[in-house]
Structures are given as structure tokens and as C-alpha cells.
PDB file of N, CA and C and ligand atoms in Angstrom:
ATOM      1  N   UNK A  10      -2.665  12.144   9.880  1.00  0.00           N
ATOM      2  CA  UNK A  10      -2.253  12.752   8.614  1.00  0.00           C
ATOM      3  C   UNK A  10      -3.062  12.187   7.457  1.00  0.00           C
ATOM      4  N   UNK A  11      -3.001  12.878   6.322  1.00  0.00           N
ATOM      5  CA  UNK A  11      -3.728  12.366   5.094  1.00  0.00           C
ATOM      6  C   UNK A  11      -2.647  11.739   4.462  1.00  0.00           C
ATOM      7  N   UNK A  12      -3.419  10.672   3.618  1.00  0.00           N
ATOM      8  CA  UNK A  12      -2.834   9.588   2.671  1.00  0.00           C
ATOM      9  C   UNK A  12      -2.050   9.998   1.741  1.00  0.00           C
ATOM     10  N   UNK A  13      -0.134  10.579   1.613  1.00  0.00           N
ATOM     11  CA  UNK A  13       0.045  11.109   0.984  1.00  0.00           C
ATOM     12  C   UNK A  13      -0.079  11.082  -0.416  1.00  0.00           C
ATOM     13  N   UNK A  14      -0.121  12.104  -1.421  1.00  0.00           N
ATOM     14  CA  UNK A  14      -0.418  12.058  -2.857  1.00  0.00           C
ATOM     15  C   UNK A  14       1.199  11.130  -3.475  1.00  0.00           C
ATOM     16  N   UNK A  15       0.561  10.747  -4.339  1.00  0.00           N
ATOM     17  CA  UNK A  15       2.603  10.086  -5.114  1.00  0.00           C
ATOM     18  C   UNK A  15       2.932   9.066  -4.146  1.00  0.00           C
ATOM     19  N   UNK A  16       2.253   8.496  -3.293  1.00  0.00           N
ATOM     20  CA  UNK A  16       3.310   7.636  -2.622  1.00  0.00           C
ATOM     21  C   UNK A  16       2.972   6.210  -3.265  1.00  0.00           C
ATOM     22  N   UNK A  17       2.346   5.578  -2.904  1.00  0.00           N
ATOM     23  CA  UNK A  17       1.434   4.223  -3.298  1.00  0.00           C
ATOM     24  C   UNK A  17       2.323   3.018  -2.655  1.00  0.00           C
ATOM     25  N   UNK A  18       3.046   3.356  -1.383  1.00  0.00           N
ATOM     26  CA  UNK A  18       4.125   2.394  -0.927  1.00  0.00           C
ATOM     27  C   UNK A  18       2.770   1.202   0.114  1.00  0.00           C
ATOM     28  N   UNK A  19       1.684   1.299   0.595  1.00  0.00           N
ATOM     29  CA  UNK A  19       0.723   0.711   1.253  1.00  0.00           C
ATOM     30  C   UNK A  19       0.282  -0.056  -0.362  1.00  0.00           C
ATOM     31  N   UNK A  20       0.472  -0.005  -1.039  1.00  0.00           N
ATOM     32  CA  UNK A  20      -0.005  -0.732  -2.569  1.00  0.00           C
ATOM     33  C   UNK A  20       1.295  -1.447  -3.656  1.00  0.00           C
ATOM     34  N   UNK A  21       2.489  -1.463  -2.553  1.00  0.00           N
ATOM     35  CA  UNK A  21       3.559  -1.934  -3.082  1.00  0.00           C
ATOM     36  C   UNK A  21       4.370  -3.120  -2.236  1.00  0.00           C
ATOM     37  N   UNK A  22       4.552  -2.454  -1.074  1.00  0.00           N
ATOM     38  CA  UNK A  22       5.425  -2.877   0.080  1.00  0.00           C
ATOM     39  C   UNK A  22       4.947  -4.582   0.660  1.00  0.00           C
ATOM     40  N   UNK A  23       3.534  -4.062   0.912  1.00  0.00           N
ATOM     41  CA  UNK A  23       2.880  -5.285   1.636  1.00  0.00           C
ATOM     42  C   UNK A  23       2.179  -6.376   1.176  1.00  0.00           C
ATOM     43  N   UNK A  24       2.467  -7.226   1.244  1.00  0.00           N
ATOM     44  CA  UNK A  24       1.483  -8.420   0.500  1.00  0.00           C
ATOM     45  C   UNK A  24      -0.006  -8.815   0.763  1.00  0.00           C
ATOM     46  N   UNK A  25      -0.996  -9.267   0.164  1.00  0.00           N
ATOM     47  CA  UNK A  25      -2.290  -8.610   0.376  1.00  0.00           C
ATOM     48  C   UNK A  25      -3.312 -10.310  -0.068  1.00  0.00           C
ATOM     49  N   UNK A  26      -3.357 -11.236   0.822  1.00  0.00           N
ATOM     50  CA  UNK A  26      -3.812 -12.363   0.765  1.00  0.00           C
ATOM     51  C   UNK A  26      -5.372 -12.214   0.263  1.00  0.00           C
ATOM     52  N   UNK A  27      -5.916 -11.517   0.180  1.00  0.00           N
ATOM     53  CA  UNK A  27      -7.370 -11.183  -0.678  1.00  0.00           C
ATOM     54  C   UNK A  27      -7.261 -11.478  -2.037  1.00  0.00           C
ATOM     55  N   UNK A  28      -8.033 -11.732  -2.895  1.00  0.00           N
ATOM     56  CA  UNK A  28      -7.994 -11.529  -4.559  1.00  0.00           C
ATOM     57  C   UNK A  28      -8.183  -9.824  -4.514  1.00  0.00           C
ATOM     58  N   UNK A  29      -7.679  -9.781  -5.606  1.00  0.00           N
ATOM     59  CA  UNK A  29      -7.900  -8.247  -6.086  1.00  0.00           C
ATOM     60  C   UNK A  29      -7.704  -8.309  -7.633  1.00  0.00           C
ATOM     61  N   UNK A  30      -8.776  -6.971  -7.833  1.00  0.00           N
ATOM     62  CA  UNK A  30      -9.571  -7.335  -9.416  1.00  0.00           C
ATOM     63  C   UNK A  30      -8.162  -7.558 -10.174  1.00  0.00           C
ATOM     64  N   UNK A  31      -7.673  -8.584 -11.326  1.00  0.00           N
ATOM     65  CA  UNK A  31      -6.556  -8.639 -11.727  1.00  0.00           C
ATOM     66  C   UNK A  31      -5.231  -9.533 -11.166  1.00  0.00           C
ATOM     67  N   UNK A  32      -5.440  -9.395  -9.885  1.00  0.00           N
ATOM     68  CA  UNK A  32      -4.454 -10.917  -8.934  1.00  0.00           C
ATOM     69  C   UNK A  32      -5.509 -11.551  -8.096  1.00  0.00           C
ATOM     70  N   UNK A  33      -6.250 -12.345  -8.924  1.00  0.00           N
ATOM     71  CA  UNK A  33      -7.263 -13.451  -8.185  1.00  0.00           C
ATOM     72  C   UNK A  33      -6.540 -14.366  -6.899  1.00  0.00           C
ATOM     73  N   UNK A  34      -5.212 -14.264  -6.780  1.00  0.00           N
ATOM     74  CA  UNK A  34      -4.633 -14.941  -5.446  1.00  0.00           C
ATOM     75  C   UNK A  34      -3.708 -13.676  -4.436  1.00  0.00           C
ATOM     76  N   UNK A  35      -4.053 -12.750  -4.712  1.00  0.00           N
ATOM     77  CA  UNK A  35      -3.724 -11.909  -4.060  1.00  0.00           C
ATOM     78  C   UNK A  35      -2.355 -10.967  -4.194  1.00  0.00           C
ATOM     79  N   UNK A  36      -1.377 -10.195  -3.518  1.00  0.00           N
ATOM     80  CA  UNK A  36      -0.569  -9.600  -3.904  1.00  0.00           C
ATOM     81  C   UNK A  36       0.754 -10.167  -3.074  1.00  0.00           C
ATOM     82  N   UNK A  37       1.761 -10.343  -3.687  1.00  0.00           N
ATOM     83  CA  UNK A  37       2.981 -10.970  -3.119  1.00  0.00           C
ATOM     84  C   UNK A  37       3.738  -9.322  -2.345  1.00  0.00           C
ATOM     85  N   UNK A  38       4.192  -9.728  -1.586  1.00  0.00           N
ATOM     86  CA  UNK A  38       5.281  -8.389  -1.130  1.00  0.00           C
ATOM     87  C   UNK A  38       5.958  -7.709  -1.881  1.00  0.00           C
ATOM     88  N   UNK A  39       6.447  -6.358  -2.068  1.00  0.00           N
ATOM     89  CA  UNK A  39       7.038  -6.040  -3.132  1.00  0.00           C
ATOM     90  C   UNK A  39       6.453  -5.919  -4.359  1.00  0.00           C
ATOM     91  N   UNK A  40       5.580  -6.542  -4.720  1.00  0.00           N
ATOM     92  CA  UNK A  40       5.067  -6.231  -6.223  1.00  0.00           C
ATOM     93  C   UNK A  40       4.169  -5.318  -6.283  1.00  0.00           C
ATOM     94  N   UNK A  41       3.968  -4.552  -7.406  1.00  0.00           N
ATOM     95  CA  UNK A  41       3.281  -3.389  -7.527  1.00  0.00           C
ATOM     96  C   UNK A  41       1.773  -3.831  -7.727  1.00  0.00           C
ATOM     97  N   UNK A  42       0.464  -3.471  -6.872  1.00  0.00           N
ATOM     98  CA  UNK A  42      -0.818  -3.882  -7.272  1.00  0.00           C
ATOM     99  C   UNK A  42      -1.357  -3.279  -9.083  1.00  0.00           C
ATOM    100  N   UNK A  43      -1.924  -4.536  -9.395  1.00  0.00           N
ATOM    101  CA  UNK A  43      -2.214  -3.889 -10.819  1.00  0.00           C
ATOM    102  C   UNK A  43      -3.063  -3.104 -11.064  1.00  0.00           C
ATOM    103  N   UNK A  44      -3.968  -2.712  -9.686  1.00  0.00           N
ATOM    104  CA  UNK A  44      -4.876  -1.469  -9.678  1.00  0.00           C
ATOM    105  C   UNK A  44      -4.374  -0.350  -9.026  1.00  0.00           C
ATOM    106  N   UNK A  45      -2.854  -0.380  -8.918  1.00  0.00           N
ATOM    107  CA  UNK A  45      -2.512   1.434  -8.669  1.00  0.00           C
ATOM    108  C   UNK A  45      -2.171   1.879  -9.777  1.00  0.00           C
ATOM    109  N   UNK A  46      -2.564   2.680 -10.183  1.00  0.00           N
ATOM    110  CA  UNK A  46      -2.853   4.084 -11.406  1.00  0.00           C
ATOM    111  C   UNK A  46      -1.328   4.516 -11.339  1.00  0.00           C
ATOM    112  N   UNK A  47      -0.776   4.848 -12.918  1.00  0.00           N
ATOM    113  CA  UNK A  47       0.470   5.617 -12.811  1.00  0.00           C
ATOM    114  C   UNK A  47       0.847   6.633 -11.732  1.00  0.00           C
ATOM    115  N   UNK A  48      -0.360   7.337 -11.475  1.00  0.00           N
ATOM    116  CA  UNK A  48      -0.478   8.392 -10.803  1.00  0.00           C
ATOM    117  C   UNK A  48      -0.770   8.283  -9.351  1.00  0.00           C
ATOM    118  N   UNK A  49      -0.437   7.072  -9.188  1.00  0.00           N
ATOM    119  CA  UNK A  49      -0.288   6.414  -7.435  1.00  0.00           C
ATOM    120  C   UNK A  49      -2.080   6.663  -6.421  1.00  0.00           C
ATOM    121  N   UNK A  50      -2.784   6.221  -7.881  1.00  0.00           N
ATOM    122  CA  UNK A  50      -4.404   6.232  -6.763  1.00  0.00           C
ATOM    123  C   UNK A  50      -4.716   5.091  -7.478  1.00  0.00           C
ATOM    124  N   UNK A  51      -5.720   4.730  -6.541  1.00  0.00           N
ATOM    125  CA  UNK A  51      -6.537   3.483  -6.884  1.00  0.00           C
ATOM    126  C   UNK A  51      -7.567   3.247  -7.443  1.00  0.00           C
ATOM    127  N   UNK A  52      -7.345   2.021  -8.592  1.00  0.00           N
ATOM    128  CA  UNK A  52      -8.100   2.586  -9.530  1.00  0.00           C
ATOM    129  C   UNK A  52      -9.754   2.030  -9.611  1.00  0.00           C
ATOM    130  N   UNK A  53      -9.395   1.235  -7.815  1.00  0.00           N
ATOM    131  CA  UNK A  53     -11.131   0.492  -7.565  1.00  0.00           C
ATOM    132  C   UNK A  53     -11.209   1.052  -6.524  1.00  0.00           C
ATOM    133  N   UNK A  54     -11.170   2.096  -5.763  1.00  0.00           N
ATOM    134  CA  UNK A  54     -11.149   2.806  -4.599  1.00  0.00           C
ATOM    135  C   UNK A  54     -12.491   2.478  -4.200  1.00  0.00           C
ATOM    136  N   UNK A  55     -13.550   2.554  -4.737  1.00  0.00           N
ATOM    137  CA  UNK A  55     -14.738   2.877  -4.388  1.00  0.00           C
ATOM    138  C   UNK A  55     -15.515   1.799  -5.010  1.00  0.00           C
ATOM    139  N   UNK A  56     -14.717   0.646  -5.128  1.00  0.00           N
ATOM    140  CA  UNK A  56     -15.277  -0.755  -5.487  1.00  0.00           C
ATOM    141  C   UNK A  56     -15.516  -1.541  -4.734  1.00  0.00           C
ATOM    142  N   UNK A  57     -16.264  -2.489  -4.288  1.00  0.00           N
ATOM    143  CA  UNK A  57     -16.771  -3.358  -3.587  1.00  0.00           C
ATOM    144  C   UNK A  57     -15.701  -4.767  -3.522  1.00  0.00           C
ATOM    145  N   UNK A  58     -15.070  -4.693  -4.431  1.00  0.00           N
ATOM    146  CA  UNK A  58     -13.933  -5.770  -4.910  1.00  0.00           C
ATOM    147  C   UNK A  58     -12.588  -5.222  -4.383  1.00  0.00           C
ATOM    148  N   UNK A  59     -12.330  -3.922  -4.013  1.00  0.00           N
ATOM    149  CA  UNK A  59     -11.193  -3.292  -3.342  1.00  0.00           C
ATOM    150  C   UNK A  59     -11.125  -4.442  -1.745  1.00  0.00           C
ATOM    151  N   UNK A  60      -9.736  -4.628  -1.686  1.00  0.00           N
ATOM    152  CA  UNK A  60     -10.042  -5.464  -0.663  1.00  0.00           C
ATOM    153  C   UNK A  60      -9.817  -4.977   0.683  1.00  0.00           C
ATOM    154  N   UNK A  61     -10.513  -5.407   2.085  1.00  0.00           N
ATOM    155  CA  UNK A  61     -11.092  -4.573   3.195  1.00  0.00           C
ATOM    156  C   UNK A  61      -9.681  -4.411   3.997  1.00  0.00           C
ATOM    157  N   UNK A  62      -8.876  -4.864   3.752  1.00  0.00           N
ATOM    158  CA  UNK A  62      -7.407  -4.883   4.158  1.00  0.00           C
ATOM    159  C   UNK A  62      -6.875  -3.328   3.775  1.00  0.00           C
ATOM    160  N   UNK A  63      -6.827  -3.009   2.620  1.00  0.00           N
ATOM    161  CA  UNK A  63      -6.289  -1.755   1.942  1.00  0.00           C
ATOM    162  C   UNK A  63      -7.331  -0.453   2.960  1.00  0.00           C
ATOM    163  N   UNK A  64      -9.016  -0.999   2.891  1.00  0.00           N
ATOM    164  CA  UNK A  64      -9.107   0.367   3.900  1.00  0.00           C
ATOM    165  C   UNK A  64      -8.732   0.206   4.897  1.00  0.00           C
ATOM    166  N   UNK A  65      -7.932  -0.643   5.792  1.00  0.00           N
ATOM    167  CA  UNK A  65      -7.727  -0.497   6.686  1.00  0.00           C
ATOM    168  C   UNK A  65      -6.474  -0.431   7.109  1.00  0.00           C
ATOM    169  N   UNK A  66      -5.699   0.107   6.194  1.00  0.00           N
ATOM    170  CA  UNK A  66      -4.230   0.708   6.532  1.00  0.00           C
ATOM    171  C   UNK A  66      -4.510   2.342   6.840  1.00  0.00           C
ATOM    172  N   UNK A  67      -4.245   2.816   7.961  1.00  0.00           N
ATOM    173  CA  UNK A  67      -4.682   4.448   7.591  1.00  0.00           C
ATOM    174  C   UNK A  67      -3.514   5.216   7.971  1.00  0.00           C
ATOM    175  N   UNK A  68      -3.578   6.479   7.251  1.00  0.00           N
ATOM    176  CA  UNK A  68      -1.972   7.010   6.996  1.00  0.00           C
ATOM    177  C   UNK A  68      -1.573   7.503   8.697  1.00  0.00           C
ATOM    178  N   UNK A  69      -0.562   7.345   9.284  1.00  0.00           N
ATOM    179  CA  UNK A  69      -0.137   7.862  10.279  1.00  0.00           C
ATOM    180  C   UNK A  69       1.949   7.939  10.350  1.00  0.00           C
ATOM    181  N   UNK A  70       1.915   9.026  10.792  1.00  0.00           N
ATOM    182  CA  UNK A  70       3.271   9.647  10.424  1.00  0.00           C
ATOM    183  C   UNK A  70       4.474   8.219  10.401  1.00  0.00           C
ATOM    184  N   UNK A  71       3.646   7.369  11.945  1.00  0.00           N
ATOM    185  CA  UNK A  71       4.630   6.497  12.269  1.00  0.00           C
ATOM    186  C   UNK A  71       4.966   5.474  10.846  1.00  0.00           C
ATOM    187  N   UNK A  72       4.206   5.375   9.850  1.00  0.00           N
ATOM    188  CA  UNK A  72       3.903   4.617   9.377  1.00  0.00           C
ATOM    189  C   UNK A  72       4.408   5.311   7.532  1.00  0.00           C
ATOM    190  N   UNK A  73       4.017   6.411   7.603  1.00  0.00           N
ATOM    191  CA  UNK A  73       4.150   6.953   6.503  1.00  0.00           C
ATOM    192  C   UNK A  73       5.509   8.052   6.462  1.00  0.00           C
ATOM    193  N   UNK A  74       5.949   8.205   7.817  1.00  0.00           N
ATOM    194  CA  UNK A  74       7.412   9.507   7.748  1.00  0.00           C
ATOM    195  C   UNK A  74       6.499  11.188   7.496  1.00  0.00           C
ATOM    196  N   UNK A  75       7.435  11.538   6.639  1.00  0.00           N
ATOM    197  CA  UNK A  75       7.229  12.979   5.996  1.00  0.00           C
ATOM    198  C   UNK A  75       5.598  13.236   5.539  1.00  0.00           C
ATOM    199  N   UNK A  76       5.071  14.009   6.111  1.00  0.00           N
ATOM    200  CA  UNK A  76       3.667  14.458   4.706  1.00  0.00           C
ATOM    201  C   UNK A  76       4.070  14.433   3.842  1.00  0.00           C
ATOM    202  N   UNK A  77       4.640  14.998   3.041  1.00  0.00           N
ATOM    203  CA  UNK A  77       5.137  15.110   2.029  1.00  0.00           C
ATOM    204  C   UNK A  77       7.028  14.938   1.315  1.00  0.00           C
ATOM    205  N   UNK A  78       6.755  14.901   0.031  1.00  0.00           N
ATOM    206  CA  UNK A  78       8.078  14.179  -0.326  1.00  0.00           C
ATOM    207  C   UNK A  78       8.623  13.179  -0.647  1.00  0.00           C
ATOM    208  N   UNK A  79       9.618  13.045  -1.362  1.00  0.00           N
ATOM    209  CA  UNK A  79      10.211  11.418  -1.606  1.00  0.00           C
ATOM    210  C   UNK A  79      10.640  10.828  -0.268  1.00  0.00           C
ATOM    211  N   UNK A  80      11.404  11.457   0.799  1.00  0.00           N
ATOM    212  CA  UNK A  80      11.757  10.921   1.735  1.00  0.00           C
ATOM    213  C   UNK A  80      10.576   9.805   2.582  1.00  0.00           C
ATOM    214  N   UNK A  81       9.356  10.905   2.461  1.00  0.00           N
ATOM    215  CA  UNK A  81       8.407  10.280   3.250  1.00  0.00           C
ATOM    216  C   UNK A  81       8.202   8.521   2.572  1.00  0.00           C
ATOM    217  N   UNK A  82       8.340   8.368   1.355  1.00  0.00           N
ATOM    218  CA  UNK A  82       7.866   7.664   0.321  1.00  0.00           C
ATOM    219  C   UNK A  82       8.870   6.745   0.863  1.00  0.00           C
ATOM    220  N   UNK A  83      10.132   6.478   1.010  1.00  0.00           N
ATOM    221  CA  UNK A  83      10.976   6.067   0.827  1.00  0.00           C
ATOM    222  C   UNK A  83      11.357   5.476   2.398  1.00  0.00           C
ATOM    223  N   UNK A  84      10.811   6.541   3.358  1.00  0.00           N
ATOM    224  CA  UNK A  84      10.430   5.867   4.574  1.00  0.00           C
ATOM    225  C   UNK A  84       9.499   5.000   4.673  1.00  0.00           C
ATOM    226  N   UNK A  85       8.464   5.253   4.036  1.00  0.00           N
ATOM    227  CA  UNK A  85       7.117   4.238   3.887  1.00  0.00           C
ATOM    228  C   UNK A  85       7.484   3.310   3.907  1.00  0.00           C
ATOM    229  N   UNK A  86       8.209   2.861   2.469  1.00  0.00           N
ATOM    230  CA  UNK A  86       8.339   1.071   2.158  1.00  0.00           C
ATOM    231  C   UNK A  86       9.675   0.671   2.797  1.00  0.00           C
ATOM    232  N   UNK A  87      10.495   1.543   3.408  1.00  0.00           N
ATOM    233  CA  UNK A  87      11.421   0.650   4.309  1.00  0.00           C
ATOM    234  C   UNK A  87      10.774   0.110   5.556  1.00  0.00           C
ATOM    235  N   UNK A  88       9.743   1.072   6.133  1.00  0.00           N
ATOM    236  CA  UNK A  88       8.992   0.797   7.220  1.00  0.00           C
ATOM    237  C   UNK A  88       7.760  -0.662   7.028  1.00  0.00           C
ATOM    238  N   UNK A  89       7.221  -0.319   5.852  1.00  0.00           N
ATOM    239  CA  UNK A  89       6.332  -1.588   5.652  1.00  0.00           C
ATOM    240  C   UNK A  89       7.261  -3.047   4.913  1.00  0.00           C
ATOM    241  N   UNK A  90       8.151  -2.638   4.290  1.00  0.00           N
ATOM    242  CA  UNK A  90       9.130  -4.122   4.209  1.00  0.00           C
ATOM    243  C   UNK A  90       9.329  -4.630   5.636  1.00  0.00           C
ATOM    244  N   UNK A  91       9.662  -3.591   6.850  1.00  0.00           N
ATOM    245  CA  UNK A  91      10.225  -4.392   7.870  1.00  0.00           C
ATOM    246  C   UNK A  91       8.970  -5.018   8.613  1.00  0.00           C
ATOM    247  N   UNK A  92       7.480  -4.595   8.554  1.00  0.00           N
ATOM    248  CA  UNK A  92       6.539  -4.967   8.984  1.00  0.00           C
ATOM    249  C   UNK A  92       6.395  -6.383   8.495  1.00  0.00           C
ATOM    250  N   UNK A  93       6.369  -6.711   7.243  1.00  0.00           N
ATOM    251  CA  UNK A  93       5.995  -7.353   6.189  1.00  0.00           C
ATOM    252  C   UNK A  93       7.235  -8.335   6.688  1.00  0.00           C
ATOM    253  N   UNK A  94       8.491  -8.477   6.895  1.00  0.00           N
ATOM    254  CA  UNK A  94       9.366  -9.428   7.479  1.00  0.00           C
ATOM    255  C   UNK A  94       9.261  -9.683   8.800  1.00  0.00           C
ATOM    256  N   UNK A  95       8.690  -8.940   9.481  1.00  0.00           N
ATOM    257  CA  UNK A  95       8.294  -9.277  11.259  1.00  0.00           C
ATOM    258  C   UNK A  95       6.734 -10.203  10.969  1.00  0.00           C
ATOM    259  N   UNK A  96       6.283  -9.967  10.137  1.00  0.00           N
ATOM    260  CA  UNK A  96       4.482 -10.638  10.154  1.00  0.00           C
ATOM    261  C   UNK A  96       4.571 -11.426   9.446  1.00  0.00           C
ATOM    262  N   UNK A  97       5.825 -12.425   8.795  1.00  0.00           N
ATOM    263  CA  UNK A  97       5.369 -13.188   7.821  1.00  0.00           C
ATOM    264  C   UNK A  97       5.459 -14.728   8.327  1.00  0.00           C
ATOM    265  N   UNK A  98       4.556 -15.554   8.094  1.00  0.00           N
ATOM    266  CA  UNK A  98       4.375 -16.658   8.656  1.00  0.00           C
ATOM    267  C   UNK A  98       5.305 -17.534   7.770  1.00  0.00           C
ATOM    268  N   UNK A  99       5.978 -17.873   8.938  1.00  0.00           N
ATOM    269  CA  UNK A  99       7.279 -18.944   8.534  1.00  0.00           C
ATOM    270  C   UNK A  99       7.306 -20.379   8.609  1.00  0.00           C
TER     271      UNK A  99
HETATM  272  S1  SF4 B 117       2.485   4.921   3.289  1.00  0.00           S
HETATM  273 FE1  SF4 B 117       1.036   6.456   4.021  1.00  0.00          FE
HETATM  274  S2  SF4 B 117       1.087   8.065   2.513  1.00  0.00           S
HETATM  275 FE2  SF4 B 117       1.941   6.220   1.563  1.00  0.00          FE
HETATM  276  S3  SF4 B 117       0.219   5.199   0.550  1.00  0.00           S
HETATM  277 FE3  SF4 B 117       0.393   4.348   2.591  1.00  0.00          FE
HETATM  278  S4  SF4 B 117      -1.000   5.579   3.854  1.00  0.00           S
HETATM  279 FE4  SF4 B 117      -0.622   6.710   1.982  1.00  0.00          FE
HETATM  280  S1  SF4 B 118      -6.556  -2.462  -4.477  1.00  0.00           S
HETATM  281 FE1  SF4 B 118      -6.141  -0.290  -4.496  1.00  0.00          FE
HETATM  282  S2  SF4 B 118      -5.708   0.262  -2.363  1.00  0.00           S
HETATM  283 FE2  SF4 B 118      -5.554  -1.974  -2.536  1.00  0.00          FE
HETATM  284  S3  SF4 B 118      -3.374  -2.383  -2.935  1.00  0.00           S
HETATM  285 FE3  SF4 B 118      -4.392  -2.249  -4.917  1.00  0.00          FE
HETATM  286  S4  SF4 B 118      -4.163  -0.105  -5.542  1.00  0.00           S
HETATM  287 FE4  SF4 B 118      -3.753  -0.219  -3.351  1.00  0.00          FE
END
């Protein structure tokens, strides 16, 4: 499936141990990256500083729910919170 539009839960949900332009120590779980755009795109997509982690989430139903919709959205980050609590080094 394609990366749905409006969602930005892969730029919210998961925590992101890279610097990224704006969080030089990376992204905590839950917090919103300071390079997703109101409009839920990224606003270094095609930056060299985008970190290689983010391309390598790629949209798949299991992962994302609905193509489309809030539901899908809403499946997203329940699905990547529970990832994000199974992968976190304790
Ligand atoms: S959960 Fe899926 S649709 Fe949402 S931002 Fe990530 S890849 Fe895109
Ligand atoms: S850098 Fe871009 S793709 Fe990566 S988490 Fe931030 S907004 Fe999302």
C-alpha cells in the first residue's frame, strides 16, 4: 500500500535514536518530529539529514490498518506504540 496522506503516526509513535534536523539527540516515543509539516509530510524528505530509519519504515496494511481514514491513523499508532513497548531496551 502507499504511505497514507494525513497520517504521520511512523513520525509520532516511534522513537528515532538518529539526530534529526532540530532534535540533535533524536526523537523520544510519542513526541511529534519537528520536521512533520502541519499537513503530515516531511519537511526534509529528500534531505540527506532525513534519517535512514524513517526510509525504512514502508507502509504495509499490517502496519498501517485502513488506506484510508482516521481509523487507519488511529490503528497506526496503537500498532507502533505496541512495537515501540515490545523493542524497547530495558
Ligand atoms: S503508519 Fe503507514 S500510512 Fe501512516 S505514516 Fe506510517 S507508513 Fe504512512
Ligand atoms: S524526519 Fe521526516 S520522516 Fe523522519 S520522523 Fe521526522 S517527519 Fe517523519
Amino acid at each position: 500500500m502507499e504511505c497514507r496522506a494525513s497520517c504521520g503516526a511512523c513520525c509520532i509513535a516511534p522513537s528515532i535514536s538518529s539526530a534529526i534536523p532540530g532534535m540533535p539527540d533524536g526523537k523520544p516515543a510519542g513526541v511529534r518530529c519537528v520536521q512533520l509539516a502541519e499537513d503530515f509530510r516531511c519537511m526534509i524528505f529528500n534531505d540527506p539529514r532525513r534519517p535512514l530509519v524513517c526510509g525504512g519504515l514502508k507502509a504495509r496494511t499490517e502496519m498501517c490498518g485502513a488506506e484510508k481514514g482516521l481509523a487507519g491513523r488511529e490503528f497506526a499508532l496503537a500498532y507502533l506504540d505496541r512495537l515501540e513497548l515490545a523493542t524497547r531496551p530495558d
